[in-house]
Tab-separated table of C-alpha atoms in Angstrom:
chain	number	residue	atom	x	y	z
A	1	MET	CA	24.352	21.588	-26.436
A	2	LYS	CA	26.631	21.517	-29.454
A	3	PHE	CA	28.817	18.869	-27.862
A	4	ILE	CA	25.824	16.732	-27.028
A	5	LEU	CA	24.577	16.872	-30.618
A	6	ILE	CA	27.982	15.872	-31.980
A	7	TYR	CA	28.274	13.090	-29.438
A	8	LYS	CA	24.823	11.811	-30.310
A	9	SER	CA	25.399	11.708	-34.024
A	10	LYS	CA	28.772	10.046	-33.693
A	11	TYR	CA	28.237	7.524	-30.932
A	12	SER	CA	24.557	7.017	-30.220
A	13	THR	CA	23.949	4.299	-32.797
A	14	ARG	CA	27.087	2.370	-31.956
A	15	PHE	CA	26.478	2.409	-28.173
A	16	LYS	CA	22.664	2.500	-28.344
A	17	MET	CA	22.802	5.429	-25.982
A	18	ASP	CA	20.813	8.595	-26.565
A	19	THR	CA	21.448	10.229	-23.218
A	20	TYR	CA	24.176	10.281	-20.601
A	21	TYR	CA	21.623	9.445	-17.916
A	22	GLN	CA	19.937	6.045	-17.956
A	23	PRO	CA	17.329	5.210	-15.258
A	24	LYS	CA	18.568	1.626	-15.225
A	25	ASP	CA	21.997	2.893	-14.140
A	26	LEU	CA	20.717	4.080	-10.771
A	27	PRO	CA	20.722	0.613	-9.145
A	28	LYS	CA	24.354	0.287	-10.279
A	29	PHE	CA	25.444	2.988	-7.845
A	30	ALA	CA	26.900	0.400	-5.465
A	31	GLN	CA	29.300	-0.706	-8.230
A	32	ILE	CA	31.253	2.478	-7.600
A	33	SER	CA	32.834	0.625	-4.671
A	34	GLU	CA	34.756	-1.604	-7.108
A	35	GLY	CA	37.323	1.119	-7.733
A	36	ALA	CA	37.931	2.124	-4.126
A	37	PRO	CA	36.066	-0.218	-1.761
A	38	GLU	CA	37.232	1.295	1.533
A	39	LEU	CA	36.319	4.824	0.543
A	40	ALA	CA	32.968	3.627	-0.792
A	41	GLN	CA	32.261	1.783	2.445
A	42	LYS	CA	32.984	4.921	4.461
A	43	PHE	CA	30.749	6.949	2.152
A	44	PHE	CA	27.815	4.534	2.229
A	45	ASP	CA	28.062	4.111	6.016
A	46	TYR	CA	28.031	7.890	6.391
A	47	TYR	CA	25.146	8.173	3.912
A	48	SER	CA	23.047	5.664	5.876
A	49	ALA	CA	23.792	7.437	9.147
A	50	VAL	CA	22.809	10.813	7.693
A	51	PHE	CA	19.396	9.552	6.585
A	52	ALA	CA	18.591	7.676	9.804
A	53	GLU	CA	15.884	9.093	12.068
A	54	GLY	CA	17.437	11.742	14.286
A	55	GLU	CA	16.416	15.196	15.445
A	56	LEU	CA	14.917	15.441	11.979
A	57	THR	CA	12.528	12.726	10.842
A	58	GLN	CA	13.391	10.537	7.861
A	59	ARG	CA	10.527	12.214	6.012
A	60	GLU	CA	11.990	15.678	6.612
A	61	LYS	CA	15.456	14.523	5.555
A	62	SER	CA	14.029	13.068	2.387
A	63	LEU	CA	12.376	16.405	1.536
A	64	ILE	CA	15.705	18.193	2.078
A	65	ALA	CA	17.398	15.622	-0.172
A	66	LEU	CA	14.780	16.241	-2.860
A	67	ALA	CA	15.374	19.987	-2.707
A	68	VAL	CA	19.162	19.552	-2.861
A	69	ALA	CA	18.756	17.087	-5.749
A	70	HIS	CA	17.081	19.880	-7.714
A	71	ALA	CA	19.732	22.393	-6.693
A	72	VAL	CA	22.537	20.134	-7.910
A	73	GLN	CA	20.321	18.985	-10.812
A	74	CYS	CA	21.040	15.293	-10.389
A	75	PRO	CA	18.487	13.195	-12.348
A	76	TYR	CA	19.371	10.059	-10.386
A	77	CYS	CA	18.783	11.849	-7.086
A	78	ILE	CA	15.535	13.437	-8.303
A	79	ASP	CA	14.231	9.996	-9.350
A	80	ALA	CA	15.315	8.338	-6.103
A	81	TYR	CA	14.128	11.052	-3.724
A	82	THR	CA	10.806	11.647	-5.467
A	83	GLN	CA	10.001	8.001	-4.813
A	84	ASP	CA	11.487	8.155	-1.327
A	85	CYS	CA	9.475	11.260	-0.385
A	86	LEU	CA	6.244	9.562	-1.494
A	87	GLU	CA	7.179	6.390	0.376
A	88	LYS	CA	7.888	8.466	3.471
A	89	GLY	CA	4.375	9.922	3.312
A	90	SER	CA	5.008	13.318	1.723
A	91	ASN	CA	2.655	14.738	-0.857
A	92	ILE	CA	3.158	16.688	-4.074
A	93	SER	CA	2.405	20.038	-2.402
A	94	GLU	CA	5.092	19.502	0.236
A	95	MET	CA	7.569	18.271	-2.357
A	96	THR	CA	6.881	21.245	-4.616
A	97	GLU	CA	7.369	23.659	-1.713
A	98	ALA	CA	10.700	21.969	-0.933
A	99	ILE	CA	11.831	22.560	-4.535
A	100	HIS	CA	10.814	26.210	-4.245
A	101	VAL	CA	13.089	26.505	-1.215
A	102	ALA	CA	16.004	25.219	-3.328
A	103	THR	CA	14.978	27.568	-6.143
A	104	ALA	CA	14.810	30.569	-3.823
A	105	ILE	CA	18.276	29.866	-2.448
A	106	ARG	CA	19.739	29.313	-5.920
A	107	GLY	CA	18.142	32.479	-7.239
A	108	GLY	CA	19.025	34.394	-4.108
A	109	ALA	CA	22.648	33.250	-4.382
A	110	SER	CA	22.865	34.840	-7.821
A	111	LEU	CA	21.069	37.978	-6.833
A	112	VAL	CA	23.044	38.587	-3.665
A	113	HIS	CA	26.228	38.685	-5.788
A	114	GLY	CA	24.749	41.859	-7.171
A	115	VAL	CA	26.297	43.453	-4.079
A	116	GLN	CA	29.749	42.630	-5.500
A	117	MET	CA	28.700	44.035	-8.841
A	118	ARG	CA	27.618	47.204	-7.110
A	119	ASN	CA	30.872	47.382	-5.120
A	120	VAL	CA	33.027	47.034	-8.244
A	121	ALA	CA	30.903	49.401	-10.264
A	122	GLY	CA	30.911	51.898	-7.408
A	123	LYS	CA	34.688	51.783	-7.152
A	124	ILE	CA	35.363	52.459	-10.822
A	125	SER	CA	32.526	54.785	-11.594
A	126	LEU	CA	32.391	58.529	-11.209
B	1	MET	CA	-1.489	-14.996	-18.255
B	2	SER	CA	-3.886	-16.708	-15.876
B	3	HIS	CA	-2.756	-18.222	-12.642
B	4	LEU	CA	-3.533	-21.680	-14.003
B	5	GLN	CA	-1.340	-21.075	-17.030
B	6	ALA	CA	1.407	-19.862	-14.738
B	7	ALA	CA	1.024	-22.942	-12.566
B	8	LYS	CA	1.438	-25.215	-15.611
B	9	ASN	CA	4.632	-23.445	-16.503
B	10	PRO	CA	6.602	-23.143	-13.259
B	11	GLY	CA	9.260	-20.906	-14.814
B	12	SER	CA	6.679	-18.291	-15.794
B	13	ASN	CA	5.068	-15.696	-13.620
B	14	LEU	CA	1.643	-14.113	-13.310
B	15	TYR	CA	2.865	-10.780	-14.669
B	16	GLU	CA	5.099	-12.037	-17.495
B	17	VAL	CA	7.821	-9.806	-16.152
B	18	PRO	CA	11.328	-10.907	-17.132
B	19	GLY	CA	13.519	-11.522	-14.115
B	20	LEU	CA	10.631	-12.010	-11.690
B	21	MET	CA	11.041	-15.323	-9.942
B	22	PRO	CA	7.767	-17.190	-9.385
B	23	PHE	CA	6.814	-16.748	-5.732
B	24	ARG	CA	6.746	-20.478	-5.024
B	25	ASN	CA	10.219	-20.940	-6.563
B	26	ASN	CA	11.532	-18.084	-4.453
B	27	LEU	CA	10.371	-19.853	-1.292
B	28	VAL	CA	11.883	-23.157	-2.398
B	29	ASN	CA	15.198	-21.565	-3.387
B	30	GLN	CA	15.519	-19.961	0.015
B	31	GLY	CA	14.499	-23.136	1.839
B	32	LEU	CA	11.358	-21.455	3.147
B	33	ASP	CA	7.962	-22.882	3.819
B	34	LEU	CA	4.597	-21.121	3.757
B	35	THR	CA	1.923	-23.391	5.158
B	36	ARG	CA	-1.080	-22.960	7.379
B	37	GLY	CA	-0.871	-22.464	11.102
B	38	GLU	CA	-3.802	-22.501	13.498
B	39	CYS	CA	-6.914	-21.008	11.909
B	40	THR	CA	-8.118	-18.196	14.157
B	41	THR	CA	-9.739	-15.656	11.825
B	42	LEU	CA	-12.758	-15.700	9.576
B	43	GLN	CA	-12.791	-13.032	6.898
B	44	VAL	CA	-16.123	-12.425	5.217
B	45	ASN	CA	-16.383	-10.502	1.974
B	46	VAL	CA	-20.027	-9.470	1.812
B	47	GLY	CA	-19.924	-8.158	-1.743
B	48	LEU	CA	-18.297	-6.082	-4.416
B	49	LEU	CA	-20.882	-3.308	-4.379
B	50	CYS	CA	-19.261	-0.081	-3.210
B	51	ASN	CA	-20.105	3.612	-3.421
B	52	GLN	CA	-16.501	4.295	-4.481
B	53	ALA	CA	-14.343	2.877	-7.287
B	54	CYS	CA	-10.867	3.216	-5.768
B	55	LYS	CA	-7.983	2.988	-8.189
B	56	HIS	CA	-6.098	0.518	-5.999
B	57	CYS	CA	-8.998	-1.920	-5.454
B	58	HIS	CA	-7.873	-5.494	-6.121
B	59	LEU	CA	-11.498	-6.667	-6.477
B	60	GLU	CA	-12.606	-3.801	-8.734
B	61	ALA	CA	-15.476	-3.059	-6.381
B	62	GLY	CA	-17.708	-0.152	-7.338
B	63	PRO	CA	-21.200	1.312	-7.696
B	64	THR	CA	-22.022	-0.806	-10.764
B	65	ARG	CA	-21.166	-4.151	-9.169
B	66	ARG	CA	-24.140	-6.271	-8.228
B	67	GLU	CA	-22.359	-9.158	-6.469
B	68	THR	CA	-23.533	-9.102	-2.888
B	69	MET	CA	-23.839	-11.800	-0.203
B	70	ASP	CA	-27.428	-13.067	0.017
B	71	GLU	CA	-29.405	-14.002	3.109
B	72	LYS	CA	-28.750	-17.722	2.693
B	73	THR	CA	-24.964	-17.273	2.576
B	74	VAL	CA	-25.124	-14.828	5.483
B	75	ALA	CA	-26.889	-17.588	7.462
B	76	GLU	CA	-24.133	-20.065	6.485
B	77	VAL	CA	-21.491	-17.621	7.708
B	78	ILE	CA	-23.279	-17.195	11.044
B	79	LYS	CA	-23.564	-20.990	11.366
B	80	LEU	CA	-19.836	-21.391	10.665
B	81	ALA	CA	-18.928	-18.713	13.213
B	82	ALA	CA	-21.085	-20.409	15.846
B	83	ARG	CA	-19.475	-23.770	15.176
B	84	PHE	CA	-15.804	-22.777	15.193
B	85	ARG	CA	-15.658	-19.709	17.472
B	86	PHE	CA	-12.974	-17.726	15.663
B	87	GLN	CA	-10.894	-15.292	17.729
B	88	THR	CA	-11.444	-12.640	15.064
B	89	ILE	CA	-14.083	-12.125	12.398
B	90	ASP	CA	-13.310	-9.532	9.766
B	91	ILE	CA	-16.112	-8.175	7.554
B	92	THR	CA	-14.970	-6.605	4.312
B	93	GLY	CA	-16.181	-5.792	0.777
B	94	GLY	CA	-16.784	-3.650	-1.399
B	95	ALA	CA	-18.448	-1.414	1.108
B	96	PRO	CA	-19.857	-3.855	3.685
B	97	GLU	CA	-22.257	-1.129	4.817
B	98	MET	CA	-24.120	-1.507	1.504
B	99	ASN	CA	-24.997	-5.164	1.989
B	100	PRO	CA	-28.717	-5.305	2.880
B	101	HIS	CA	-28.060	-7.894	5.630
B	102	ILE	CA	-25.164	-6.093	7.323
B	103	GLU	CA	-27.022	-5.224	10.530
B	104	LEU	CA	-28.143	-8.835	10.954
B	105	LEU	CA	-24.613	-10.098	10.302
B	106	VAL	CA	-23.045	-7.694	12.805
B	107	SER	CA	-25.641	-8.448	15.489
B	108	LYS	CA	-25.297	-12.222	15.128
B	109	LEU	CA	-21.505	-12.372	14.770
B	110	ALA	CA	-20.588	-9.982	17.597
B	111	PRO	CA	-21.365	-12.434	20.432
B	112	LEU	CA	-19.581	-15.275	18.604
B	113	THR	CA	-16.069	-13.815	18.565
B	114	ASN	CA	-13.573	-11.886	20.670
B	115	THR	CA	-13.011	-9.260	18.005
B	116	LEU	CA	-15.442	-8.355	15.267
B	117	ILE	CA	-13.959	-6.031	12.644
B	118	LEU	CA	-15.782	-4.040	9.999
B	119	ARG	CA	-13.743	-2.471	7.202
B	120	SER	CA	-15.156	0.869	6.182
B	121	ASN	CA	-14.287	3.402	3.502
B	122	LEU	CA	-15.807	6.097	5.801
B	123	THR	CA	-18.121	7.385	3.072
B	124	ALA	CA	-20.652	4.560	2.588
B	125	ILE	CA	-21.477	4.713	6.291
B	126	ALA	CA	-22.209	8.435	5.964
B	127	ALA	CA	-25.224	7.778	3.720
B	128	GLU	CA	-28.595	8.687	5.165
B	129	LYS	CA	-29.890	5.103	5.074
B	130	GLN	CA	-26.911	3.924	7.137
B	131	ARG	CA	-27.845	6.196	10.028
B	132	SER	CA	-28.445	3.365	12.488
B	133	LEU	CA	-25.384	1.282	11.571
B	134	LEU	CA	-22.760	3.395	13.325
B	135	GLY	CA	-24.728	3.215	16.579
B	136	LEU	CA	-25.059	-0.556	16.215
B	137	LEU	CA	-21.303	-0.940	15.654
B	138	ALA	CA	-20.580	1.074	18.795
B	139	ASP	CA	-23.199	-0.831	20.760
B	140	LYS	CA	-21.691	-4.196	19.781
B	141	GLY	CA	-18.100	-3.004	20.338
B	142	VAL	CA	-17.169	-3.649	16.719
B	143	THR	CA	-13.648	-2.587	15.729
B	144	VAL	CA	-13.694	-0.325	12.700
B	145	VAL	CA	-10.790	-0.436	10.247
B	146	ALA	CA	-11.063	2.619	8.031
B	147	SER	CA	-9.314	3.651	4.822
B	148	MET	CA	-7.363	6.902	5.081
B	149	PRO	CA	-4.589	6.822	2.491
B	150	SER	CA	-3.265	10.322	2.947
B	151	LEU	CA	-3.719	13.508	4.941
B	152	ASN	CA	-3.564	15.412	1.687
B	153	GLU	CA	-6.946	15.846	0.018
B	154	THR	CA	-5.636	15.769	-3.560
B	155	GLN	CA	-3.576	12.660	-2.944
B	156	ALA	CA	-6.373	10.861	-1.084
B	157	GLU	CA	-8.982	11.690	-3.714
B	158	ALA	CA	-6.655	10.641	-6.544
B	159	GLN	CA	-7.005	7.153	-5.083
B	160	ARG	CA	-10.557	7.170	-3.731
B	161	GLY	CA	-12.458	9.596	-5.928
B	162	LYS	CA	-13.795	13.142	-5.682
B	163	ASN	CA	-15.474	14.456	-2.539
B	164	THR	CA	-14.412	11.473	-0.435
B	165	PHE	CA	-11.944	13.339	1.777
B	166	ALA	CA	-14.290	15.807	3.471
B	167	THR	CA	-16.872	13.058	4.058
B	168	SER	CA	-14.217	10.813	5.605
B	169	ILE	CA	-13.160	13.571	7.991
B	170	LYS	CA	-16.788	14.165	8.937
B	171	THR	CA	-17.315	10.444	9.635
B	172	LEU	CA	-14.158	10.255	11.759
B	173	LYS	CA	-15.432	13.183	13.847
B	174	LYS	CA	-18.786	11.466	14.243
B	175	MET	CA	-17.043	8.263	15.327
B	176	ASN	CA	-14.940	10.138	17.876
B	177	ALA	CA	-18.165	11.598	19.273
B	178	LEU	CA	-19.401	8.018	19.825
B	179	GLY	CA	-16.171	7.177	21.643
B	180	TYR	CA	-14.405	5.464	18.734
B	181	GLY	CA	-10.643	5.968	18.802
B	182	LEU	CA	-10.652	7.562	22.238
B	183	PRO	CA	-8.418	6.108	24.956
B	184	ASP	CA	-10.218	3.792	27.406
B	185	SER	CA	-13.482	3.806	25.431
B	186	GLY	CA	-12.950	0.226	24.335
B	187	LEU	CA	-13.988	1.215	20.821
B	188	GLN	CA	-11.129	0.678	18.397
B	189	LEU	CA	-10.838	2.911	15.357
B	190	ASN	CA	-7.903	1.789	13.236
B	191	LEU	CA	-6.849	3.623	10.106
B	192	VAL	CA	-5.294	2.071	7.021
B	193	SER	CA	-3.024	4.003	4.718
B	194	ASN	CA	-2.298	2.535	1.300
B	195	PRO	CA	0.238	4.330	-0.885
B	196	THR	CA	-1.366	6.583	-3.458
B	197	GLY	CA	0.627	5.136	-6.356
B	198	ALA	CA	3.224	2.622	-7.477
B	199	PHE	CA	5.465	2.942	-4.480
B	200	LEU	CA	5.929	1.213	-1.154
B	201	PRO	CA	4.259	2.384	2.035
B	202	SER	CA	5.903	4.528	4.677
B	203	SER	CA	7.239	3.175	7.932
B	204	GLN	CA	4.122	2.354	9.947
B	205	GLU	CA	5.503	3.801	13.172
B	206	GLN	CA	6.570	7.106	11.625
B	207	LEU	CA	3.400	7.546	9.599
B	208	GLU	CA	1.207	6.779	12.601
B	209	LYS	CA	3.035	9.480	14.581
B	210	ARG	CA	2.458	11.993	11.796
B	211	PHE	CA	-1.185	11.056	11.270
B	212	ARG	CA	-1.794	11.373	15.013
B	213	GLN	CA	-0.243	14.857	15.126
B	214	MET	CA	-1.885	16.150	11.965
B	215	LEU	CA	-5.376	14.728	12.505
B	216	ALA	CA	-5.411	16.117	16.048
B	217	ARG	CA	-4.034	19.512	15.014
B	218	LYS	CA	-6.128	20.100	11.896
B	219	TRP	CA	-9.390	18.360	12.770
B	220	ASN	CA	-9.185	17.354	16.443
B	221	ILE	CA	-9.551	13.687	15.458
B	222	SER	CA	-8.239	10.714	17.484
B	223	PHE	CA	-7.716	7.133	16.390
B	224	SER	CA	-6.368	3.936	17.926
B	225	ASN	CA	-3.766	2.575	15.481
B	226	LEU	CA	-2.619	3.148	11.941
B	227	TYR	CA	-1.631	0.330	9.600
B	228	VAL	CA	0.213	0.729	6.324
B	229	PHE	CA	-0.373	-1.762	3.511
B	230	ALA	CA	1.209	-1.951	0.085
B	231	ASN	CA	-1.162	-2.027	-2.870
B	232	VAL	CA	-1.674	-5.468	-4.391
B	233	PRO	CA	-1.098	-5.553	-8.164
B	234	LEU	CA	-4.437	-7.150	-8.984
B	235	GLY	CA	-7.773	-5.955	-10.331
B	236	ARG	CA	-8.116	-2.232	-10.936
B	237	PHE	CA	-4.680	-1.459	-9.519
B	238	ARG	CA	-3.021	-3.913	-11.913
B	239	LYS	CA	-4.841	-2.277	-14.826
B	240	TRP	CA	-3.591	1.128	-13.705
B	241	LEU	CA	-0.047	-0.203	-13.349
B	242	GLU	CA	-0.193	-1.638	-16.867
B	243	GLY	CA	-1.704	1.497	-18.369
B	244	SER	CA	0.815	3.785	-16.717
B	245	GLY	CA	3.816	1.593	-17.544
B	246	ASN	CA	4.556	0.909	-13.881
B	247	LEU	CA	3.751	-2.802	-13.605
B	248	GLU	CA	7.231	-4.196	-14.201
B	249	SER	CA	9.093	-1.814	-11.908
B	250	TYR	CA	6.427	-2.137	-9.192
B	251	ILE	CA	6.327	-5.931	-9.020
B	252	LEU	CA	10.127	-6.107	-9.184
B	253	LYS	CA	10.302	-3.594	-6.333
B	254	LEU	CA	7.936	-5.730	-4.237
B	255	ALA	CA	10.028	-8.826	-4.969
B	256	ALA	CA	13.269	-6.980	-4.157
B	257	HIS	CA	11.863	-6.147	-0.720
B	258	PHE	CA	11.008	-9.777	0.071
B	259	ASN	CA	11.362	-10.241	3.828
B	260	HIS	CA	11.399	-13.857	4.935
B	261	CYS	CA	11.119	-12.824	8.608
B	262	ILE	CA	7.445	-11.979	8.212
B	263	LEU	CA	6.297	-15.230	6.634
B	264	GLU	CA	5.319	-16.665	9.988
B	265	GLY	CA	2.908	-13.833	10.766
B	266	LEU	CA	1.211	-13.613	7.362
B	267	MET	CA	-2.569	-13.500	7.605
B	268	CYS	CA	-3.066	-16.316	5.082
B	269	ARG	CA	-1.614	-18.718	7.636
B	270	SER	CA	-4.389	-18.106	10.134
B	271	LEU	CA	-7.548	-17.111	8.257
B	272	ILE	CA	-10.135	-18.383	5.889
B	273	SER	CA	-11.695	-15.924	3.512
B	274	VAL	CA	-15.290	-16.350	2.330
B	275	SER	CA	-16.350	-14.652	-0.884
B	276	TRP	CA	-19.752	-12.974	-1.408
B	277	ASP	CA	-21.076	-16.188	-2.983
B	278	GLY	CA	-19.758	-18.394	-0.193
B	279	TYR	CA	-16.584	-19.870	-1.670
B	280	LEU	CA	-13.417	-20.324	0.362
B	281	PHE	CA	-10.015	-18.752	-0.147
B	282	ASP	CA	-6.752	-18.358	1.772
B	283	CYS	CA	-7.066	-14.560	1.572
B	284	ASP	CA	-9.153	-11.798	0.052
B	285	PHE	CA	-6.538	-11.157	-2.670
B	286	ASN	CA	-6.828	-14.720	-3.930
B	287	GLN	CA	-10.508	-14.010	-4.573
B	288	SER	CA	-9.416	-11.633	-7.313
B	289	LEU	CA	-7.617	-14.514	-9.086
B	290	GLN	CA	-10.212	-17.156	-8.182
B	291	LEU	CA	-7.333	-18.994	-6.510
B	292	PHE	CA	-9.299	-21.285	-4.217
B	293	MET	CA	-8.295	-22.548	-0.793
B	294	GLY	CA	-6.686	-25.955	-1.042
B	295	GLY	CA	-6.564	-25.618	-4.840
B	296	ARG	CA	-10.223	-26.572	-5.378
B	297	LYS	CA	-13.526	-24.724	-5.410
B	298	LYS	CA	-15.241	-25.365	-2.112
B	299	HIS	CA	-18.370	-23.762	-0.692
B	300	ILE	CA	-18.862	-22.715	2.911
B	301	SER	CA	-21.834	-25.097	3.162
B	302	GLY	CA	-19.425	-28.000	2.622
B	303	LEU	CA	-16.827	-26.912	5.163
B	304	HIS	CA	-16.838	-29.420	7.996
B	305	GLU	CA	-13.407	-28.734	9.447
B	306	LEU	CA	-10.956	-25.864	9.371
B	307	PRO	CA	-7.670	-26.111	7.473
B	308	ARG	CA	-5.095	-27.837	9.635
B	309	PRO	CA	-1.568	-26.612	10.449
B	310	GLY	CA	0.878	-27.670	7.759
B	311	GLU	CA	-1.660	-27.626	4.923
B	312	SER	CA	-0.686	-25.761	1.776
B	313	ILE	CA	-1.612	-22.160	0.910
B	314	ALA	CA	-2.412	-21.106	-2.645
B	315	VAL	CA	0.186	-18.563	-3.758
B	316	SER	CA	1.138	-16.609	-6.844
B	317	GLU	CA	3.336	-13.633	-7.638
B	318	HIS	CA	0.917	-11.116	-6.096
B	319	CYS	CA	2.025	-12.654	-2.772
B	320	TYR	CA	5.213	-10.576	-3.046
B	321	THR	CA	3.010	-7.706	-1.822
B	322	CYS	CA	2.448	-9.262	1.587
B	323	THR	CA	6.094	-10.232	1.986
B	324	ALA	CA	7.545	-6.835	1.047
B	325	GLY	CA	9.097	-4.890	3.885
B	326	SER	CA	6.921	-5.107	6.959
B	327	GLY	CA	4.171	-6.992	5.122
B	328	PHE	CA	0.470	-7.382	5.687
B	329	THR	CA	-1.321	-8.241	8.877
C-alpha cells in the first residue's frame, strides 16, 4: 500500500495513470506476442483449444475460468470472464457460486496447513 | 443525433461514438452490398400497447402506449396479404394479443400464407380476456415465437418486469397441453432469448441444448426451437445503455463482431414491415428511427408492388446488431 501511494504521488500526474490496471489495456493482450511471437502463438493456440467445447461445455469452462480469475485475483480476467459467463448464458447465482468454490479452496488451502503447524508445534512442545 | 443528421454528415454516426464507422461506410469499405432480395415475408406490427415495459424494447412498448392498429389498417393488411401471398406473415407488437382486432387478423391471414407467426411475451396471452386466443392460434396452426430471455427468474424479470417469469412458465405449460412444442404436433413453439444486459448472446446451439434440458427437468416443458438475438441499441434499451454508461462499449462490441457472411440471410432483404399506422419499413427496428422503406414515407394503401431485388435498404448504425456474430433471422 505504501509503495502504491508513493508511486501515485510521484508518477500519476506525469503519466496520467492512477492505477496499474486499465480496462482499456485488456484488448492489448495480443500485443504480448511482439516480444516472443512463436511462444505467444503456442500459448494462444493452446488457450483457444482449452476453451473449445469438449467433455465440458464452453459455459462450464467459462465458469471455471471466472472462479480461477478470482483465485488469482486478475482484474483483466474477472472483467473478461464475467462478460463471457453472461454471454454463455450463465446467471449471477451460478457465477457467485463458482466464486464461492474458489473461495472455499483458497480458504481451505490456508486452513489445511494448520496440520503442519500442529506437527511442528507437537514436535517441539512438551 | 437523428438519423437524418447522420445521413447529412456521412462521417458521423447515430451514436456519436468516436471510432464507430458508419454502417454504410463499413459496407462500402469492405466492398459489400446490402440490397433487397425476393420479398417473401410480411411483418405486421399491430401496436405499441403492451402489458410489459421490457428494458430492452426498441419500440418502448408498454401499458401506457395507445398506438394500436385500427380496423381500417387491419383490412389493408389482409388485402395486401391476399394480393401478394407471402410465404411468411409475422405478427408482432407491443403485445399483439392486446390489439382488439387480433382474432380477426389471425383468422383472415392464416389461410393466406404458409407460415403465420405470432410473437408473444407469454404474459399478455395469459389474461382472462385472451382465453379464446390460444385455442384459435392452435386451431389455425399459428407458429408462436415467445420471449424467454433466461431460465433464471431474477435475470428474466430484470429485463421483463416483476411476476413475469412464473406466468410465462404457466403459459408454456398450457401451450404444451394444446400440443405446442411437442414433436409431430405440427404446432411450432419457438423461444427467443435476448441477453439480459449489454452483452452478446450465447451460441444458439449451446443455449438451445441447455434450455431444452432445464425446461424439461424443472418444469416438464417442451419447445420446438430456440433463437438468440442481440439487443438493438434503440428505444428503451438505448436509454438504458446511455444511463448505465454502456452505450459506447456495446455498440463498438457489436461493430467489432461484424460478420459479412450473414448479410445474404438478413431479414431486411426479404421482408416488408408495416407499422401500427400502416407505414412501410425494411424492418421493425427501423420503425423506432422512422427510417422508412425506400427512404420515403409510404402507406400500405399506396403499395402496388413489392420491393424488387437489388433495391436499396435503409440502414444506420443500429444495423451492426443484426450483423454481429450469427445475426438476426
